[in-house]
Structures are given as C-alpha cells and as structure tokens.
C-alpha cells in the first residue's frame, strides 16, 4: 500500500511539474508575443505616417501567427492598413473589433471617426470623436477634428467650444484658429474672425486660406475691394463663399472678366440664389456676351427653385470635401 501511494505521489509530482513548465512556457510565449506586437506596431504606424507602405506591409507579415490575433492591437493595425488602402468597410469592421476587445483604445476610436468623415458621414464622425475625447480629453488634434465636424454640421456653438479646447492645449494651432474664424463668419461675428485671422497671418504671412478669409473680412468691414484683392493669393484655392466676395470685388473694380470666371461655378450651382443669378447675368451683359446671357437666362427659367434638398446636399458635399482637406490626418493614404 505504501509503495502504491508513493508511486501515485511521484506521478502527481511529475504531472504538476509538467503543468508548471507548460504554464511557464505559455506565459513566456505571451510575453514575447506582446513585446513583438508592440515593436511591430510602432514600425507599422511610423511607416504609414510617412507613406512607407511597403515597409508597413512587410512588418505586418511578421505577426500573422495565431498567437498575435487575440490582441486588440492586431485588429487596430489591420484596420490601419485597410484605412491606408481606402477599404473603408473592412477597416471599420477591424477597428470595431479592436474597440470590443479594448474599449479605451483611443487610436482605434480616432481612426474610426476618420473613416466616417471620409465617407461623408459627419454625424457618425462627430459621435465617434466625442467618445475619443472622453478616452483622451487633452489631445488638441482630437478636439480640432471634433470642432471641424461640428462646423460642417452647422453646430457652430459646439464648434467654438471644441476648437477653443484645441487651442487651450495647443496655443499656436493655426488650423484650429482658421476653422474658428470660419465659424465666427458663419455667425456674422466678423471682428472675432478678424482677430483669429490676424493671429495666423502674424505667425505665417503666407498662409493662403487665412489670407483669403481675411480679404473676405476686409470687404465685409470696410467695403474696400482694392484692399480685399491684395489678400487674394490663388483663385483656384478659394472656397465658394470667398468666390462670391472676390467676384464682387472684381466687379466693383470693373474687372468683369475676372469676376465672371469666379462667379460662373456659383451661378450654375443648385444653391445659387437670385442675387447670384442676377449678378452673373449682369456680368455677361457687361462683357458683351449677349448669347451666353440669353442661354443663362433660359437655364435659370428652367431650373426648379424648389430643389432645396438637392441644393443642401450639394452644399454639404462641398463642405465635406473642404473638411476632408482640413482634417488632422494621422496616416497618409496610398492613392
């Protein structure tokens, strides 16, 4: 009996040691996997930031064994690579898996909002970035993108709050000052817009967008077309609101051809108002383009004035395109 108990005890002892060794090996594998995925993550993120997509893909191949796939970071990196290829739906699915495994993964939350913005779904982008800012409340870039989303959605009071927070954490953030100035202009708070734009141009006199907005501000405050036109740097970079203002400046300077070139895309757009249309018709007549004036008159007669939904959709798409250019982008895109 004693011999039998001894054998059982010995067997139990060896089994316990074996299990301990297996557990130790498993723990060692998990530690090494965590170290490796963190290293690869840094390499992939840096590669994507600088547009080194081949390097990012090569690093991704290093973590394709099953041991890495349970980590939230694995899904985040997969979503980041899919984002760089503009494969929005697959990227969203991967980033949502990340957030299911790790709800406070701020980078995944931020990138998910970026995808919604790329898809022109600014309401969803705003809601996602609200969550991002709850995870990381002191990041100026997160507050900036949220403020931009509010601006595009015409929620100007909340835009001011978010952009002001961005500037609280990054005082010389000119992009935030620019959107803040645009927001003040939408609220007809022209002096406040001027203050923000003056601060940008003092720091960066060659800032094209700020310069264009300042020309608009100068015209609104001083009605001086000649002075306003000194702020015009590149007509191709003008927003549709600025095109209206600078067209009026050219008109008052009797530079009708330049005015017509700027106002043409506005006059033919679904959201042109009666003032835009009559102004453009006047320009065509001043230029002696009687036939074009006649064609344009028939165009506006046929155009339905009740297509407000189409006009609003068009305006939203223009704002969205502008917004995508102004967003804080963490990664470059491949195409």
Tab-separated table of C-alpha atoms in Angstrom:
chain	number	residue	atom	x	y	z
A	1	UNK	CA	0.000	0.000	0.000
A	2	UNK	CA	2.838	2.354	0.904
A	3	UNK	CA	4.557	1.582	-2.411
A	4	UNK	CA	1.343	2.317	-4.295
A	5	UNK	CA	0.873	5.661	-2.515
A	6	UNK	CA	4.474	6.543	-3.233
A	7	UNK	CA	4.001	5.813	-6.932
A	8	UNK	CA	0.846	7.946	-7.038
A	9	UNK	CA	2.599	10.784	-5.228
A	10	UNK	CA	5.571	10.586	-7.598
A	11	UNK	CA	3.294	10.559	-10.623
A	12	UNK	CA	1.360	13.548	-9.273
A	13	UNK	CA	4.635	15.357	-8.630
A	14	UNK	CA	5.863	14.845	-12.199
A	15	UNK	CA	2.482	15.854	-13.664
A	16	UNK	CA	2.495	19.034	-11.551
A	17	UNK	CA	5.983	19.900	-12.747
A	18	UNK	CA	4.918	19.267	-16.349
A	19	UNK	CA	1.898	21.548	-15.995
A	20	UNK	CA	4.042	24.211	-14.357
A	21	UNK	CA	6.525	24.023	-17.223
A	22	UNK	CA	3.721	24.233	-19.794
A	23	UNK	CA	2.187	27.223	-17.984
A	24	UNK	CA	5.604	28.859	-17.767
A	25	UNK	CA	6.193	28.259	-21.480
A	26	UNK	CA	2.749	29.682	-22.311
A	27	UNK	CA	3.383	32.746	-20.199
A	28	UNK	CA	6.759	33.206	-21.860
A	29	UNK	CA	5.161	32.911	-25.323
A	30	UNK	CA	2.523	35.513	-24.431
A	31	UNK	CA	5.127	37.923	-23.024
A	32	UNK	CA	7.298	37.575	-26.122
A	33	UNK	CA	4.238	37.976	-28.376
A	34	UNK	CA	3.228	41.165	-26.560
A	35	UNK	CA	6.736	42.593	-26.874
A	36	UNK	CA	6.869	41.693	-30.568
A	37	UNK	CA	3.451	43.122	-31.456
A	38	UNK	CA	4.274	46.383	-29.655
A	39	UNK	CA	7.519	46.670	-31.617
A	40	UNK	CA	5.829	45.857	-34.933
A	41	UNK	CA	3.005	48.288	-34.111
A	42	UNK	CA	5.456	51.178	-33.716
A	43	UNK	CA	7.118	50.257	-37.013
A	44	UNK	CA	3.822	49.997	-38.922
A	45	UNK	CA	2.383	53.242	-37.523
A	46	UNK	CA	5.572	55.183	-38.311
A	47	UNK	CA	5.694	53.669	-41.807
A	48	UNK	CA	2.074	54.658	-42.509
A	49	UNK	CA	2.638	58.179	-41.196
A	50	UNK	CA	5.482	58.734	-43.650
A	51	UNK	CA	3.916	56.904	-46.580
A	52	UNK	CA	6.297	53.918	-46.476
A	53	UNK	CA	3.594	51.440	-47.362
A	54	UNK	CA	5.913	48.653	-48.496
A	55	UNK	CA	7.635	48.696	-45.111
A	56	UNK	CA	4.268	48.676	-43.325
A	57	UNK	CA	3.154	45.608	-45.308
A	58	UNK	CA	6.453	43.814	-44.629
A	59	UNK	CA	6.136	44.437	-40.874
A	60	UNK	CA	2.536	43.213	-40.927
A	61	UNK	CA	3.650	39.832	-42.272
A	62	UNK	CA	5.731	39.309	-39.112
A	63	UNK	CA	2.672	38.951	-36.878
A	64	UNK	CA	0.461	36.552	-38.802
A	65	UNK	CA	0.692	33.564	-36.436
A	66	UNK	CA	-2.325	32.768	-34.242
A	67	UNK	CA	-0.648	33.954	-31.048
A	68	UNK	CA	-0.976	37.621	-32.145
A	69	UNK	CA	-4.579	37.563	-33.337
A	70	UNK	CA	-6.161	37.714	-29.889
A	71	UNK	CA	-4.637	41.145	-29.210
A	72	UNK	CA	-6.662	44.320	-29.771
A	73	UNK	CA	-3.551	45.874	-31.311
A	74	UNK	CA	-3.589	43.244	-34.082
A	75	UNK	CA	-7.066	44.348	-35.197
A	76	UNK	CA	-6.084	48.014	-34.902
A	77	UNK	CA	-3.038	47.518	-37.144
A	78	UNK	CA	-5.168	45.594	-39.631
A	79	UNK	CA	-7.706	48.437	-39.621
A	80	UNK	CA	-4.928	50.999	-40.120
A	81	UNK	CA	-3.556	49.149	-43.143
A	82	UNK	CA	-7.040	48.800	-44.626
A	83	UNK	CA	-7.620	52.515	-43.981
A	84	UNK	CA	-4.433	53.378	-45.881
A	85	UNK	CA	-5.854	51.419	-48.860
A	86	UNK	CA	-9.210	53.245	-48.533
A	87	UNK	CA	-11.018	49.957	-47.871
A	88	UNK	CA	-13.408	51.704	-45.529
A	89	UNK	CA	-15.921	48.968	-44.681
A	90	UNK	CA	-13.301	46.318	-43.867
A	91	UNK	CA	-11.310	48.875	-41.876
A	92	UNK	CA	-14.401	49.784	-39.818
A	93	UNK	CA	-15.054	46.125	-39.018
A	94	UNK	CA	-11.481	45.643	-37.841
A	95	UNK	CA	-11.489	48.811	-35.725
A	96	UNK	CA	-14.815	47.851	-34.134
A	97	UNK	CA	-13.262	44.500	-33.173
A	98	UNK	CA	-10.420	46.462	-31.568
A	99	UNK	CA	-12.830	48.549	-29.521
A	100	UNK	CA	-14.803	45.473	-28.489
A	101	UNK	CA	-11.610	43.949	-27.071
A	102	UNK	CA	-10.268	47.231	-25.692
A	103	UNK	CA	-12.969	49.961	-25.383
A	104	UNK	CA	-10.422	52.638	-24.400
A	105	UNK	CA	-8.228	52.191	-27.479
A	106	UNK	CA	-8.110	55.892	-28.394
A	107	UNK	CA	-6.197	55.452	-31.675
A	108	UNK	CA	-8.806	52.977	-32.968
A	109	UNK	CA	-11.640	55.310	-31.938
A	110	UNK	CA	-9.987	58.282	-33.642
A	111	UNK	CA	-9.351	56.328	-36.867
A	112	UNK	CA	-12.922	55.030	-36.914
A	113	UNK	CA	-14.111	58.650	-36.878
A	114	UNK	CA	-11.760	59.415	-39.761
A	115	UNK	CA	-13.391	56.690	-41.850
A	116	UNK	CA	-16.858	58.137	-41.221
A	117	UNK	CA	-15.552	61.535	-42.325
A	118	UNK	CA	-14.045	60.005	-45.464
A	119	UNK	CA	-17.479	58.522	-46.203
A	120	UNK	CA	-19.134	61.960	-45.754
A	121	UNK	CA	-20.895	60.638	-42.644
A	122	UNK	CA	-20.042	63.610	-40.441
A	123	UNK	CA	-22.713	62.928	-37.808
A	124	UNK	CA	-21.217	59.495	-37.173
A	125	UNK	CA	-17.714	61.003	-37.192
A	126	UNK	CA	-18.813	63.551	-34.586
A	127	UNK	CA	-20.336	60.894	-32.311
A	128	UNK	CA	-17.211	58.740	-32.592
A	129	UNK	CA	-14.874	61.630	-31.831
A	130	UNK	CA	-16.971	62.552	-28.798
A	131	UNK	CA	-16.094	59.090	-27.478
A	132	UNK	CA	-12.438	59.578	-28.460
A	133	UNK	CA	-12.308	62.801	-26.473
A	134	UNK	CA	-13.767	61.037	-23.447
A	135	UNK	CA	-10.952	58.472	-23.656
A	136	UNK	CA	-8.263	61.131	-24.175
A	137	UNK	CA	-9.576	64.577	-23.156
A	138	UNK	CA	-6.331	66.548	-23.529
A	139	UNK	CA	-5.396	65.865	-27.148
A	140	UNK	CA	-5.664	69.087	-29.239
A	141	UNK	CA	-5.939	67.167	-32.527
A	142	UNK	CA	-8.955	65.183	-31.316
A	143	UNK	CA	-10.728	68.378	-30.230
A	144	UNK	CA	-9.805	70.009	-33.550
A	145	UNK	CA	-11.356	67.250	-35.679
A	146	UNK	CA	-14.449	67.246	-33.475
A	147	UNK	CA	-14.722	71.024	-33.880
A	148	UNK	CA	-14.389	70.676	-37.650
A	149	UNK	CA	-17.181	68.082	-37.673
A	150	UNK	CA	-19.406	70.441	-35.695
A	151	UNK	CA	-18.580	73.241	-38.164
A	152	UNK	CA	-19.541	71.148	-41.188
A	153	UNK	CA	-22.753	70.077	-39.436
A	154	UNK	CA	-23.506	73.789	-38.759
A	155	UNK	CA	-23.460	73.293	-34.999
A	156	UNK	CA	-21.420	76.462	-34.605
A	157	UNK	CA	-21.670	76.933	-30.840
A	158	UNK	CA	-20.272	73.460	-30.162
A	159	UNK	CA	-17.649	74.039	-32.859
A	160	UNK	CA	-16.414	77.073	-30.944
A	161	UNK	CA	-16.244	75.058	-27.698
A	162	UNK	CA	-14.232	72.211	-29.263
A	163	UNK	CA	-11.884	74.471	-31.230
A	164	UNK	CA	-11.265	76.616	-28.149
A	165	UNK	CA	-10.317	73.469	-26.214
A	166	UNK	CA	-7.933	72.524	-29.006
A	167	UNK	CA	-6.278	75.932	-28.723
A	168	UNK	CA	-6.176	75.597	-24.940
A	169	UNK	CA	-3.922	72.546	-25.318
A	170	UNK	CA	-2.015	73.832	-28.401
A	171	UNK	CA	-1.963	77.625	-28.346
A	172	UNK	CA	-0.424	78.243	-31.793
A	173	UNK	CA	-2.553	75.713	-33.658
A	174	UNK	CA	-3.286	77.734	-36.804
A	175	UNK	CA	-5.629	75.150	-38.306
A	176	UNK	CA	-7.899	75.430	-35.262
A	177	UNK	CA	-7.779	79.237	-35.470
A	178	UNK	CA	-8.740	79.045	-39.151
A	179	UNK	CA	-11.865	76.932	-38.541
A	180	UNK	CA	-12.710	79.123	-35.563
A	181	UNK	CA	-12.536	82.194	-37.846
A	182	UNK	CA	-14.770	80.456	-40.413
A	183	UNK	CA	-17.222	79.631	-37.633
A	184	UNK	CA	-17.323	83.243	-36.445
A	185	UNK	CA	-18.002	84.345	-40.033
A	186	UNK	CA	-20.967	81.968	-40.249
A	187	UNK	CA	-22.304	83.606	-37.077
A	188	UNK	CA	-21.615	87.076	-38.548
A	189	UNK	CA	-19.131	87.798	-35.743
A	190	UNK	CA	-16.721	89.405	-38.183
A	191	UNK	CA	-14.465	91.185	-35.690
A	192	UNK	CA	-13.801	87.929	-33.822
A	193	UNK	CA	-12.960	86.251	-37.134
A	194	UNK	CA	-10.568	89.060	-37.943
A	195	UNK	CA	-8.769	88.604	-34.612
A	196	UNK	CA	-8.152	84.884	-35.284
A	197	UNK	CA	-7.013	85.502	-38.868
A	198	UNK	CA	-4.667	88.307	-37.846
A	199	UNK	CA	-3.022	85.951	-35.347
A	200	UNK	CA	-2.480	83.337	-38.078
A	201	UNK	CA	-1.052	85.810	-40.591
A	202	UNK	CA	1.239	87.340	-37.990
A	203	UNK	CA	2.776	83.923	-37.422
A	204	UNK	CA	2.554	82.753	-41.049
A	205	UNK	CA	2.109	85.609	-43.583
A	206	UNK	CA	1.975	83.109	-46.482
A	207	UNK	CA	-0.996	81.155	-45.108
A	208	UNK	CA	-3.199	81.097	-48.235
A	209	UNK	CA	-6.525	80.102	-46.654
A	210	UNK	CA	-6.189	82.641	-43.842
A	211	UNK	CA	-5.259	85.321	-46.363
A	212	UNK	CA	-8.315	84.550	-48.498
A	213	UNK	CA	-10.587	84.712	-45.462
A	214	UNK	CA	-9.005	87.993	-44.382
A	215	UNK	CA	-9.841	89.502	-47.769
A	216	UNK	CA	-13.454	88.492	-47.214
A	217	UNK	CA	-13.376	90.052	-43.729
A	218	UNK	CA	-11.854	93.286	-45.036
A	219	UNK	CA	-14.584	93.604	-47.654
A	220	UNK	CA	-17.328	92.941	-45.092
A	221	UNK	CA	-15.939	95.501	-42.640
A	222	UNK	CA	-14.539	98.189	-44.937
A	223	UNK	CA	-16.212	97.630	-48.329
A	224	UNK	CA	-12.813	98.266	-49.920
A	225	UNK	CA	-12.497	95.968	-52.977
A	226	UNK	CA	-8.970	97.081	-53.846
A	227	UNK	CA	-7.673	96.299	-50.348
A	228	UNK	CA	-9.559	92.992	-50.256
A	229	UNK	CA	-7.977	91.850	-53.507
A	230	UNK	CA	-4.484	92.259	-52.016
A	231	UNK	CA	-5.288	89.188	-49.911
A	232	UNK	CA	-6.141	87.014	-52.929
A	233	UNK	CA	-3.246	84.574	-53.444
A	234	UNK	CA	-4.622	81.725	-55.545
A	235	UNK	CA	-8.112	81.855	-57.130
A	236	UNK	CA	-8.137	78.055	-57.502
A	237	UNK	CA	-7.887	77.649	-53.721
A	238	UNK	CA	-10.958	79.787	-52.988
A	239	UNK	CA	-13.980	78.342	-51.211
A	240	UNK	CA	-17.394	79.034	-52.745
A	241	UNK	CA	-18.193	81.728	-50.175
A	242	UNK	CA	-14.939	83.535	-50.914
A	243	UNK	CA	-15.560	83.269	-54.676
A	244	UNK	CA	-18.721	85.325	-54.224
A	245	UNK	CA	-16.874	88.035	-52.311
A	246	UNK	CA	-13.901	88.297	-54.654
A	247	UNK	CA	-16.190	88.280	-57.706
A	248	UNK	CA	-17.941	91.307	-56.213
A	249	UNK	CA	-14.547	92.953	-55.608
A	250	UNK	CA	-13.508	92.423	-59.232
A	251	UNK	CA	-16.883	93.711	-60.410
A	252	UNK	CA	-16.511	96.926	-58.421
A	253	UNK	CA	-13.017	97.340	-59.875
A	254	UNK	CA	-14.599	96.921	-63.346
A	255	UNK	CA	-12.584	93.717	-63.898
A	256	UNK	CA	-15.610	91.923	-65.237
A	257	UNK	CA	-13.864	89.007	-66.891
A	258	UNK	CA	-12.141	88.005	-63.639
A	259	UNK	CA	-15.459	88.398	-61.820
A	260	UNK	CA	-17.227	86.193	-64.362
A	261	UNK	CA	-14.600	83.445	-64.063
A	262	UNK	CA	-15.032	83.293	-60.288
A	263	UNK	CA	-18.821	83.513	-60.214
A	264	UNK	CA	-19.591	81.077	-63.056
A	265	UNK	CA	-19.493	77.833	-60.975
A	266	UNK	CA	-21.587	79.512	-58.281
A	267	UNK	CA	-24.199	80.833	-60.723
A	268	UNK	CA	-24.730	77.400	-62.278
A	269	UNK	CA	-24.817	75.552	-58.950
A	270	UNK	CA	-28.097	74.303	-57.384
A	271	UNK	CA	-27.714	76.624	-54.392
A	272	UNK	CA	-27.225	79.896	-56.285
A	273	UNK	CA	-29.730	82.453	-55.031
A	274	UNK	CA	-31.490	85.107	-57.086
A	275	UNK	CA	-28.813	87.656	-56.256
A	276	UNK	CA	-26.052	85.350	-57.592
A	277	UNK	CA	-28.000	84.712	-60.781
A	278	UNK	CA	-28.865	88.345	-61.491
A	279	UNK	CA	-25.311	89.389	-60.667
A	280	UNK	CA	-23.912	86.815	-63.104
A	281	UNK	CA	-26.384	87.839	-65.799
A	282	UNK	CA	-25.264	91.433	-65.365
A	283	UNK	CA	-21.626	90.383	-65.737
A	284	UNK	CA	-22.328	88.567	-69.002
A	285	UNK	CA	-24.102	91.622	-70.392
A	286	UNK	CA	-21.272	93.940	-69.300
A	287	UNK	CA	-18.825	91.678	-71.126
A	288	UNK	CA	-20.952	91.789	-74.271
A	289	UNK	CA	-21.756	88.070	-74.073
A	290	UNK	CA	-25.356	88.552	-75.167
A	291	UNK	CA	-25.798	84.999	-76.461
A	292	UNK	CA	-24.384	83.465	-73.266
A	293	UNK	CA	-26.578	85.830	-71.217
A	294	UNK	CA	-29.627	84.613	-73.158
A	295	UNK	CA	-28.657	80.953	-72.623
A	296	UNK	CA	-28.118	81.560	-68.912
A	297	UNK	CA	-31.491	83.315	-68.633
A	298	UNK	CA	-33.223	80.267	-70.145
A	299	UNK	CA	-31.205	77.996	-67.826
A	300	UNK	CA	-32.438	79.762	-64.692
A	301	UNK	CA	-36.001	79.810	-66.027
A	302	UNK	CA	-35.947	76.029	-66.403
A	303	UNK	CA	-34.164	75.437	-63.129
A	304	UNK	CA	-36.547	74.440	-60.367
A	305	UNK	CA	-36.369	76.847	-57.474
A	306	UNK	CA	-37.835	74.217	-55.129
A	307	UNK	CA	-34.931	71.765	-55.272
A	308	UNK	CA	-33.811	72.757	-51.784
A	309	UNK	CA	-32.852	69.168	-50.885
A	310	UNK	CA	-30.533	68.921	-53.884
A	311	UNK	CA	-29.042	72.323	-53.107
A	312	UNK	CA	-28.454	71.371	-49.481
A	313	UNK	CA	-26.913	68.021	-50.483
A	314	UNK	CA	-24.583	69.765	-52.930
A	315	UNK	CA	-23.549	72.327	-50.342
A	316	UNK	CA	-22.932	69.539	-47.823
A	317	UNK	CA	-20.720	67.659	-50.295
A	318	UNK	CA	-18.692	70.809	-50.968
A	319	UNK	CA	-18.294	71.387	-47.229
A	320	UNK	CA	-17.365	67.743	-46.729
A	321	UNK	CA	-14.689	67.906	-49.427
A	322	UNK	CA	-13.277	71.040	-47.816
A	323	UNK	CA	-13.434	69.381	-44.405
A	324	UNK	CA	-11.504	66.316	-45.545
A	325	UNK	CA	-8.692	68.576	-46.716
A	326	UNK	CA	-8.629	70.390	-43.367
A	327	UNK	CA	-8.837	67.339	-41.086
A	328	UNK	CA	-5.902	66.349	-38.926
A	329	UNK	CA	-4.694	63.201	-40.718
A	330	UNK	CA	-2.592	60.788	-38.689
A	331	UNK	CA	-1.914	58.490	-41.659
A	332	UNK	CA	-1.269	59.015	-45.352
A	333	UNK	CA	-3.384	57.233	-47.965
A	334	UNK	CA	-1.851	55.106	-50.701
A	335	UNK	CA	-3.832	56.512	-53.618
